[in-house]
Amino acid sequence: MKHLPDTALLERMQAYNDRAAFDELYHRYWEQLYMAAYARLQQEADAKDCLQEVFVALWHKRRELRIEGPLGPYLHVALKYRVLNHLRSHLNYQKHLDIFSAIPPTVFDRADDRLALAEIQQIIAQTVAALPEKTRQVYILSRQEQLSVREMADQLGVSQQTVKNQLTTALKRLKDALAGFK
């Protein structure tokens, strides 16, 4: 397999579900893709996760893929988008933490009190339930399904800016609802 060009390996993967062809492509590109991911993320585990997602997607979408040109640039672009999605998810996670940082410190003094935690969960559930339908959908897709802004916009058939606005609205309402919790 080592002597075959990338195009032949891709064809074998697509036509015959050839795992050995996939493995050869993986071994050809793993190191350079890992270095590119690590250079951007500076975290070994995150870089490996992004890289794994690229190769899992390559295998799962092998039959639909129509790659024009060399495979290397295609994989680098796919990795770039995985890294960007990872960074975006990390920012969403940070925004979520910011909401909880708005909770008065007295709540954290009682954090192991099950009643206080149940109240917080109830406030969050009620606030989310009271959101307008599209805003609630965006919040759920963002927080529970961890979709990117682009993925949410595509799924809902709206612009990315609309998704961002609705997410901002949802987070502000949650922050306001939790700020009153004492």
mmCIF file of C-alpha atoms in Angstrom:
data_model
loop_
_atom_site.group_PDB
_atom_site.id
_atom_site.type_symbol
_atom_site.label_atom_id
_atom_site.label_comp_id
_atom_site.label_asym_id
_atom_site.label_seq_id
_atom_site.Cartn_x
_atom_site.Cartn_y
_atom_site.Cartn_z
ATOM 1 C CA MET A 1 0.000 0.000 0.000
ATOM 2 C CA LYS A 2 2.883 2.366 0.696
ATOM 3 C CA HIS A 3 3.645 2.682 -3.021
ATOM 4 C CA LEU A 4 0.080 3.668 -4.028
ATOM 5 C CA PRO A 5 -0.756 7.354 -4.551
ATOM 6 C CA ASP A 6 -3.390 9.015 -2.367
ATOM 7 C CA THR A 7 -5.977 8.940 -5.160
ATOM 8 C CA ALA A 8 -5.669 5.160 -5.503
ATOM 9 C CA LEU A 9 -5.974 4.706 -1.741
ATOM 10 C CA LEU A 10 -9.052 6.916 -1.671
ATOM 11 C CA GLU A 11 -10.610 4.917 -4.494
ATOM 12 C CA ARG A 12 -9.947 1.658 -2.651
ATOM 13 C CA MET A 13 -11.458 3.128 0.503
ATOM 14 C CA GLN A 14 -14.556 4.302 -1.349
ATOM 15 C CA ALA A 15 -15.136 1.337 -3.621
ATOM 16 C CA TYR A 16 -14.096 -1.539 -1.365
ATOM 17 C CA ASN A 17 -14.274 -0.164 2.185
ATOM 18 C CA ASP A 18 -10.570 -0.941 2.302
ATOM 19 C CA ARG A 19 -9.464 -0.343 5.873
ATOM 20 C CA ALA A 20 -5.806 -0.892 4.980
ATOM 21 C CA ALA A 21 -6.009 1.976 2.459
ATOM 22 C CA PHE A 22 -7.488 4.199 5.163
ATOM 23 C CA ASP A 23 -4.753 3.162 7.602
ATOM 24 C CA GLU A 24 -2.086 4.050 5.053
ATOM 25 C CA LEU A 25 -3.582 7.523 4.538
ATOM 26 C CA TYR A 26 -3.788 7.957 8.289
ATOM 27 C CA HIS A 27 -0.105 7.095 8.704
ATOM 28 C CA ARG A 28 0.907 9.373 5.833
ATOM 29 C CA TYR A 29 -0.797 12.459 7.208
ATOM 30 C CA TRP A 30 -1.118 11.967 10.954
ATOM 31 C CA GLU A 31 2.139 13.627 12.035
ATOM 32 C CA GLN A 32 1.911 16.732 9.892
ATOM 33 C CA LEU A 33 -1.753 17.245 10.776
ATOM 34 C CA TYR A 34 -1.026 16.721 14.452
ATOM 35 C CA MET A 35 1.745 19.338 14.339
ATOM 36 C CA ALA A 36 -0.613 21.814 12.649
ATOM 37 C CA ALA A 37 -3.361 21.213 15.232
ATOM 38 C CA TYR A 38 -0.953 21.385 18.151
ATOM 39 C CA ALA A 39 0.554 24.641 16.855
ATOM 40 C CA ARG A 40 -2.897 26.245 17.035
ATOM 41 C CA LEU A 41 -4.313 24.624 20.186
ATOM 42 C CA GLN A 42 -1.164 24.133 22.319
ATOM 43 C CA GLN A 43 -2.861 21.156 23.993
ATOM 44 C CA GLU A 44 -1.903 17.593 23.074
ATOM 45 C CA ALA A 45 -5.285 16.079 23.937
ATOM 46 C CA ASP A 46 -7.229 18.760 22.048
ATOM 47 C CA ALA A 47 -4.994 18.421 18.993
ATOM 48 C CA LYS A 48 -5.421 14.635 19.002
ATOM 49 C CA ASP A 49 -9.199 14.960 19.424
ATOM 50 C CA CYS A 50 -9.468 17.303 16.427
ATOM 51 C CA LEU A 51 -7.272 15.028 14.366
ATOM 52 C CA GLN A 52 -9.322 11.989 15.304
ATOM 53 C CA GLU A 53 -12.515 13.808 14.273
ATOM 54 C CA VAL A 54 -11.020 14.571 10.855
ATOM 55 C CA PHE A 55 -10.086 10.952 10.212
ATOM 56 C CA VAL A 56 -13.363 9.596 11.588
ATOM 57 C CA ALA A 57 -15.226 11.948 9.240
ATOM 58 C CA LEU A 58 -12.999 10.856 6.344
ATOM 59 C CA TRP A 59 -13.926 7.225 6.975
ATOM 60 C CA HIS A 60 -17.623 7.834 7.571
ATOM 61 C CA LYS A 61 -18.024 10.108 4.547
ATOM 62 C CA ARG A 62 -15.722 8.144 2.263
ATOM 63 C CA ARG A 63 -18.483 7.243 -0.208
ATOM 64 C CA GLU A 64 -19.742 10.832 -0.613
ATOM 65 C CA LEU A 65 -16.348 12.510 -0.825
ATOM 66 C CA ARG A 66 -15.340 14.018 -4.127
ATOM 67 C CA ILE A 67 -11.903 15.464 -3.514
ATOM 68 C CA GLU A 68 -10.528 17.560 -6.356
ATOM 69 C CA GLY A 69 -6.766 17.719 -6.215
ATOM 70 C CA PRO A 70 -4.343 16.315 -3.649
ATOM 71 C CA LEU A 71 -5.579 14.859 -0.368
ATOM 72 C CA GLY A 72 -3.098 16.717 1.877
ATOM 73 C CA PRO A 73 -4.581 20.206 1.381
ATOM 74 C CA TYR A 74 -8.098 18.792 1.775
ATOM 75 C CA LEU A 75 -7.171 17.227 5.132
ATOM 76 C CA HIS A 76 -5.480 20.438 6.290
ATOM 77 C CA VAL A 77 -8.607 22.477 5.498
ATOM 78 C CA ALA A 78 -10.807 19.888 7.243
ATOM 79 C CA LEU A 79 -8.514 20.079 10.269
ATOM 80 C CA LYS A 80 -8.602 23.873 10.217
ATOM 81 C CA TYR A 81 -12.401 23.800 10.506
ATOM 82 C CA ARG A 82 -12.286 21.193 13.282
ATOM 83 C CA VAL A 83 -9.851 23.358 15.216
ATOM 84 C CA LEU A 84 -12.050 26.417 14.703
ATOM 85 C CA ASN A 85 -15.108 24.470 15.890
ATOM 86 C CA HIS A 86 -13.141 23.310 18.922
ATOM 87 C CA LEU A 87 -12.122 26.875 19.740
ATOM 88 C CA ARG A 88 -15.707 28.072 19.240
ATOM 89 C CA SER A 89 -16.997 25.342 21.577
ATOM 90 C CA HIS A 90 -14.400 26.362 24.141
ATOM 91 C CA LEU A 91 -15.637 29.959 23.905
ATOM 92 C CA ASN A 92 -19.243 28.775 24.340
ATOM 93 C CA TYR A 93 -18.158 26.817 27.391
ATOM 94 C CA GLN A 94 -16.471 29.943 28.737
ATOM 95 C CA LYS A 95 -19.678 31.948 28.162
ATOM 96 C CA HIS A 96 -21.568 29.300 30.106
ATOM 97 C CA LEU A 97 -19.095 29.646 32.968
ATOM 98 C CA ASP A 98 -19.565 33.415 32.827
ATOM 99 C CA ILE A 99 -23.282 32.962 33.492
ATOM 100 C CA PHE A 100 -22.529 30.978 36.612
ATOM 101 C CA SER A 101 -19.952 33.504 37.739
ATOM 102 C CA ALA A 102 -22.822 36.009 37.918
ATOM 103 C CA ILE A 103 -24.479 33.923 40.641
ATOM 104 C CA PRO A 104 -23.962 35.608 44.002
ATOM 105 C CA PRO A 105 -21.228 34.015 46.150
ATOM 106 C CA THR A 106 -23.776 33.105 48.816
ATOM 107 C CA VAL A 107 -25.140 30.475 46.443
ATOM 108 C CA PHE A 108 -21.754 28.805 46.305
ATOM 109 C CA ASP A 109 -21.607 28.757 50.093
ATOM 110 C CA ARG A 110 -24.665 26.505 49.901
ATOM 111 C CA ALA A 111 -23.560 24.663 46.733
ATOM 112 C CA ASP A 112 -23.616 21.262 48.380
ATOM 113 C CA ASP A 113 -27.134 21.928 49.587
ATOM 114 C CA ARG A 114 -29.294 19.874 47.211
ATOM 115 C CA LEU A 115 -32.178 22.275 47.579
ATOM 116 C CA ALA A 116 -30.114 25.206 46.311
ATOM 117 C CA LEU A 117 -28.903 23.202 43.333
ATOM 118 C CA ALA A 118 -32.440 22.076 42.569
ATOM 119 C CA GLU A 119 -33.613 25.701 42.694
ATOM 120 C CA ILE A 120 -30.889 26.772 40.273
ATOM 121 C CA GLN A 121 -31.784 23.961 37.898
ATOM 122 C CA GLN A 122 -35.461 24.893 38.143
ATOM 123 C CA ILE A 123 -34.733 28.557 37.398
ATOM 124 C CA ILE A 124 -32.670 27.564 34.364
ATOM 125 C CA ALA A 125 -35.351 25.158 33.112
ATOM 126 C CA GLN A 126 -38.129 27.723 33.588
ATOM 127 C CA THR A 127 -36.129 30.466 31.912
ATOM 128 C CA VAL A 128 -35.290 28.257 28.940
ATOM 129 C CA ALA A 129 -38.917 27.125 28.672
ATOM 130 C CA ALA A 130 -40.077 30.758 28.655
ATOM 131 C CA LEU A 131 -37.760 31.729 25.791
ATOM 132 C CA PRO A 132 -39.318 32.342 22.367
ATOM 133 C CA GLU A 133 -39.357 29.167 20.274
ATOM 134 C CA LYS A 134 -36.454 30.019 17.930
ATOM 135 C CA THR A 135 -34.334 31.398 20.777
ATOM 136 C CA ARG A 136 -34.990 28.251 22.812
ATOM 137 C CA GLN A 137 -34.068 26.069 19.813
ATOM 138 C CA VAL A 138 -30.802 27.954 19.354
ATOM 139 C CA TYR A 139 -29.968 27.664 23.058
ATOM 140 C CA ILE A 140 -30.672 23.914 23.106
ATOM 141 C CA LEU A 141 -28.706 23.286 19.900
ATOM 142 C CA SER A 142 -25.813 25.293 21.300
ATOM 143 C CA ARG A 143 -25.689 23.970 24.842
ATOM 144 C CA GLN A 144 -27.060 20.450 24.642
ATOM 145 C CA GLU A 145 -26.043 19.407 21.134
ATOM 146 C CA GLN A 146 -22.968 21.680 21.073
ATOM 147 C CA LEU A 147 -23.467 22.761 17.471
ATOM 148 C CA SER A 148 -21.499 25.639 16.009
ATOM 149 C CA VAL A 149 -23.178 28.876 14.940
ATOM 150 C CA ARG A 150 -22.834 27.832 11.320
ATOM 151 C CA GLU A 151 -24.348 24.391 11.965
ATOM 152 C CA MET A 152 -27.262 25.925 13.867
ATOM 153 C CA ALA A 153 -27.882 28.491 11.112
ATOM 154 C CA ASP A 154 -27.884 25.747 8.473
ATOM 155 C CA GLN A 155 -30.187 23.516 10.497
ATOM 156 C CA LEU A 156 -32.658 26.303 11.308
ATOM 157 C CA GLY A 157 -32.463 28.004 7.923
ATOM 158 C CA VAL A 158 -31.503 31.401 9.325
ATOM 159 C CA SER A 159 -28.428 33.619 9.108
ATOM 160 C CA GLN A 160 -25.463 33.149 11.427
ATOM 161 C CA GLN A 161 -26.040 36.653 12.800
ATOM 162 C CA THR A 162 -29.619 35.700 13.725
ATOM 163 C CA VAL A 163 -28.275 32.672 15.598
ATOM 164 C CA LYS A 164 -25.735 34.846 17.429
ATOM 165 C CA ASN A 165 -28.435 37.380 18.374
ATOM 166 C CA GLN A 166 -30.768 34.673 19.675
ATOM 167 C CA LEU A 167 -27.995 33.037 21.662
ATOM 168 C CA THR A 168 -27.031 36.375 23.191
ATOM 169 C CA THR A 169 -30.673 36.957 24.140
ATOM 170 C CA ALA A 170 -30.949 33.513 25.754
ATOM 171 C CA LEU A 171 -27.738 33.937 27.750
ATOM 172 C CA LYS A 172 -28.738 37.418 28.933
ATOM 173 C CA ARG A 173 -32.123 36.133 30.144
ATOM 174 C CA LEU A 174 -30.447 33.255 31.984
ATOM 175 C CA LYS A 175 -27.923 35.600 33.554
ATOM 176 C CA ASP A 176 -30.713 37.966 34.658
ATOM 177 C CA ALA A 177 -32.794 35.089 36.045
ATOM 178 C CA LEU A 178 -29.861 33.676 38.002
ATOM 179 C CA ALA A 179 -28.707 37.068 39.268
ATOM 180 C CA GLY A 180 -31.881 37.282 41.333
ATOM 181 C CA PHE A 181 -31.207 33.942 42.999
ATOM 182 C CA LYS A 182 -30.133 34.341 46.584
#
